[in-house]
Each structure stands twice: as C-alpha cells, then as structure tokens.
PDB file of C-alpha atoms in Angstrom:
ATOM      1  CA  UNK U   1     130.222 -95.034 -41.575  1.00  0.00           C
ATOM      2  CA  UNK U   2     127.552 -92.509 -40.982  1.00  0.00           C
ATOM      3  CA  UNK U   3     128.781 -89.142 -39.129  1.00  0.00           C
ATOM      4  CA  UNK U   4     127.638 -88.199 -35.808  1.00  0.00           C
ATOM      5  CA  UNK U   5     126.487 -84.628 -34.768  1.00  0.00           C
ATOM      6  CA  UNK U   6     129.606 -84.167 -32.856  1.00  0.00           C
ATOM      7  CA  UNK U   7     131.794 -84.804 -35.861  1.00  0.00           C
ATOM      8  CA  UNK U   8     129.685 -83.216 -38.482  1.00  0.00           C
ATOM      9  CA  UNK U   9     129.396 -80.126 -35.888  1.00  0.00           C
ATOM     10  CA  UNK U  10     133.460 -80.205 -35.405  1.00  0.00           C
ATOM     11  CA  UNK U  11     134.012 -80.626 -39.500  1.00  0.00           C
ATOM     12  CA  UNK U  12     131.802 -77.255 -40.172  1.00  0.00           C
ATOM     13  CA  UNK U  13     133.565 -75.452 -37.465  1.00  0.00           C
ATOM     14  CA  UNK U  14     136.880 -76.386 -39.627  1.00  0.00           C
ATOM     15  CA  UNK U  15     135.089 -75.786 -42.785  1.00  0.00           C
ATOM     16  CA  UNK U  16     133.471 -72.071 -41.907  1.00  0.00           C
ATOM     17  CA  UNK U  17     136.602 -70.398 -43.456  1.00  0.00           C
ATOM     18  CA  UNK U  18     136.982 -72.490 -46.409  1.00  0.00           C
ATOM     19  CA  UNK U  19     136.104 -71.122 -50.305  1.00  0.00           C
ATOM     20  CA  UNK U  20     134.160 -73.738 -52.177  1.00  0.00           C
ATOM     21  CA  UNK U  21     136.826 -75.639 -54.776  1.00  0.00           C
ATOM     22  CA  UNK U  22     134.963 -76.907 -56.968  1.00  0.00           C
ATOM     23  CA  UNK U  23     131.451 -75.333 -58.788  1.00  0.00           C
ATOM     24  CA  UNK U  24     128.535 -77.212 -60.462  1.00  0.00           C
ATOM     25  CA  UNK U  25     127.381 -75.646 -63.587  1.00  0.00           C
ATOM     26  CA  UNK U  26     123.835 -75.635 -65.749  1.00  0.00           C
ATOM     27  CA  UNK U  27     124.421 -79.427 -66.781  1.00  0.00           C
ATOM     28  CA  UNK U  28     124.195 -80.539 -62.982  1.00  0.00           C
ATOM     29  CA  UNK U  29     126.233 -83.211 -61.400  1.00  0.00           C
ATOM     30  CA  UNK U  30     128.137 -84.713 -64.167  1.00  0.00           C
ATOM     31  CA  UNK U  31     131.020 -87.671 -64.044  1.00  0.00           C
ATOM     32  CA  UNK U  32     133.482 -84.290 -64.690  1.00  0.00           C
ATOM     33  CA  UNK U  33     132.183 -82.982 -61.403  1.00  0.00           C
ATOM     34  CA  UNK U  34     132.418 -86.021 -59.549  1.00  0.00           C
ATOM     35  CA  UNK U  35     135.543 -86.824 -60.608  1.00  0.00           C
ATOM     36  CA  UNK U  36     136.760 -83.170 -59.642  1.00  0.00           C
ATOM     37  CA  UNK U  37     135.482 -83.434 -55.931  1.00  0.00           C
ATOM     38  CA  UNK U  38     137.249 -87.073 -56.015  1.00  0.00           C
ATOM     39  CA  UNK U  39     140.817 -85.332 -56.325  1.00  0.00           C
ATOM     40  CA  UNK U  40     139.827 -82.383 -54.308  1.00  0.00           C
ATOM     41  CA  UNK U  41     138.547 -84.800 -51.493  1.00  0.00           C
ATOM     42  CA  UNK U  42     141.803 -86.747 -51.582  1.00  0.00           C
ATOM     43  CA  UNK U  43     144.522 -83.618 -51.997  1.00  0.00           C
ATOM     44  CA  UNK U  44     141.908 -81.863 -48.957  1.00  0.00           C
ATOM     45  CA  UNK U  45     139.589 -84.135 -47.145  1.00  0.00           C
ATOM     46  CA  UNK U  46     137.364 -81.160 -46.375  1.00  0.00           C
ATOM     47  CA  UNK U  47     135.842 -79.339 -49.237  1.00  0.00           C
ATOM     48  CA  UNK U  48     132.890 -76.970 -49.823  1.00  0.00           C
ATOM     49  CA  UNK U  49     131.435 -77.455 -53.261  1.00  0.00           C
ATOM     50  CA  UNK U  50     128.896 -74.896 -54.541  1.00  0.00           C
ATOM     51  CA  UNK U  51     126.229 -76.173 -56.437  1.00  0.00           C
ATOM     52  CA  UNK U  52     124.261 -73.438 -59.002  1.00  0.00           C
ATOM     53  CA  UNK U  53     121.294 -73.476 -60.870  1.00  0.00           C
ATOM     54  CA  UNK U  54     121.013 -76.513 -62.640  1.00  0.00           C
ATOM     55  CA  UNK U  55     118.455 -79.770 -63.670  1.00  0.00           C
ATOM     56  CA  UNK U  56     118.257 -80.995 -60.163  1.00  0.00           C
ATOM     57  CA  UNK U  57     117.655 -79.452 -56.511  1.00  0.00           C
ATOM     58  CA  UNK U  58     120.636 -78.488 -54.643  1.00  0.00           C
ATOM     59  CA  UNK U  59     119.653 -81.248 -52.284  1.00  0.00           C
ATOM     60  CA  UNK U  60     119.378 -83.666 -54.825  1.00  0.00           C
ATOM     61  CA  UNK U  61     122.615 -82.458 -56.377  1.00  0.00           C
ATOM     62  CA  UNK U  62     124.513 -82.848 -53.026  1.00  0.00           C
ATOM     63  CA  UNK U  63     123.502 -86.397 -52.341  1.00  0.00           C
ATOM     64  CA  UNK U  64     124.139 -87.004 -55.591  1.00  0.00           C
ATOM     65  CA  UNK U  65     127.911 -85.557 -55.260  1.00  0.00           C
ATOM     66  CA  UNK U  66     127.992 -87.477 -52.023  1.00  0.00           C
ATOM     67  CA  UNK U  67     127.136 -90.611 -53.361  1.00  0.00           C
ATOM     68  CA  UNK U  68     129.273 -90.721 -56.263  1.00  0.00           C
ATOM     69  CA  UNK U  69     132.233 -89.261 -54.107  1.00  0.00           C
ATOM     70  CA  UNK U  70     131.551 -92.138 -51.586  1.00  0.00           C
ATOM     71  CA  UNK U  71     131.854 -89.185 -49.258  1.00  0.00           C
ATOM     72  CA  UNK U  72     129.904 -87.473 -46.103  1.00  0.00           C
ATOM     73  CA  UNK U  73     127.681 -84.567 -46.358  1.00  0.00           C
ATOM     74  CA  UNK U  74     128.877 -82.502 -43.054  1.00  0.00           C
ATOM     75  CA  UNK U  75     126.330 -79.583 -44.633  1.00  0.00           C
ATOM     76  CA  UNK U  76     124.034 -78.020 -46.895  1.00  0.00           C
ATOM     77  CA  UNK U  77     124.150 -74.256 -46.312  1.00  0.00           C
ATOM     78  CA  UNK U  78     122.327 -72.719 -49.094  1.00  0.00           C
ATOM     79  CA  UNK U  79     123.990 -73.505 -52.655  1.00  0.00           C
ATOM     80  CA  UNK U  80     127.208 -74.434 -50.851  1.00  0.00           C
ATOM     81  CA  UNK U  81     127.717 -77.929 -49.807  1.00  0.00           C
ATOM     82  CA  UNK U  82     130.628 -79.350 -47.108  1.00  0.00           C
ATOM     83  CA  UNK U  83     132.026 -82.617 -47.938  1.00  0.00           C
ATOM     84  CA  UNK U  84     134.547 -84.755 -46.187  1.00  0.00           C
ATOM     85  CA  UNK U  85     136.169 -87.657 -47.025  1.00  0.00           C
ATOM     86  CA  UNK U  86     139.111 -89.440 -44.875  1.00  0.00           C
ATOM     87  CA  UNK U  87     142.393 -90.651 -46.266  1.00  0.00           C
ATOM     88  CA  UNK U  88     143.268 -94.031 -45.767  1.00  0.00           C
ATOM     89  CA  UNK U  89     147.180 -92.576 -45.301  1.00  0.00           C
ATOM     90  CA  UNK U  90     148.352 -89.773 -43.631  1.00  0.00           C
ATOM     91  CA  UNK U  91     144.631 -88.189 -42.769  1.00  0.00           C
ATOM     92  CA  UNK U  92     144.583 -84.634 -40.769  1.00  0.00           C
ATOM     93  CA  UNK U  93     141.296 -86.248 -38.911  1.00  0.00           C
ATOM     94  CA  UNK U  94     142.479 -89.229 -37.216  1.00  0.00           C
ATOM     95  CA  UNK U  95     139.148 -89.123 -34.480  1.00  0.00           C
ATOM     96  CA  UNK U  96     137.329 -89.969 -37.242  1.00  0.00           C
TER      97      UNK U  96
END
C-alpha cells in the first residue's frame, strides 16, 4: 500500500537524524545490496541508504532498491535515499 504525504512527511521527520546503513558502490544495485537493506529494513524499519556513483541514476537506483526490498521510498534527498518497511510483528509504526 502506497504512502500518503502525511506518512511519508511523519517517516522523514523520524528519519532526519538517522546515518545511512547501508552504501551502494560502483557496481550499482546488486542482489548483495538488496539483500543488505532486506535485514536492515527488518532489524530497523526505517533506513537511509546512500547510493554513489554507479551504472544507473540515483533515481533509478532507489526504485530499484525499493522494488527489490518490496519497500516504500519516504525520500530521495540527494544520493541518500529513506526507506521504510513495516514488520508484520512487533512494528514501532503501528498507524501505518
């Protein structure tokens, strides 16, 4: 289900303070990455991945981390992405 603007606007209000856990690298999204933000998105829910210089756009890259992450994209600030997946159990984001 498709974020509104409130929730994406409440989730980068949470996410302002948070350092990016997981970096892209030259070879772009890769099933390494992926599976990375995957753990990250269950231990956290709420993640800010920062994608560098690589084969694809940081847009691209994003949706593409999205996607594969069956997560939301809350934001795309410059090379840093915010990305926010719910728990099925015991989920800090229950309005969601």
């Amino acid at each position: 289900m498709p974020l509104t603007g409130k929730q994406r606007r409440h989730l980068r209000a949470l996410g302002h303070h948070l350092e990016p856990v997981v970096i892209v690298g030259q070879a772009g999204v890769t099933e390494g990455v992926i599976a990375a933000v995957e753990q990250a998105l269950q231990d956290h829910e709420l993640i800010k991945v920062k994608i560098n210089e690589g084969p694809e756009t940081r847009q691209e890259g994003a949706q593409r981390i999205a996607e594969g992450a069956q997560a939301e994209l809350a934001q795309l600030l410059g090379r840093t992405a915010l990305l926010f997946k719910k728990r099925k159990k015991d989920s800090k984001f229950e309005k969601f």
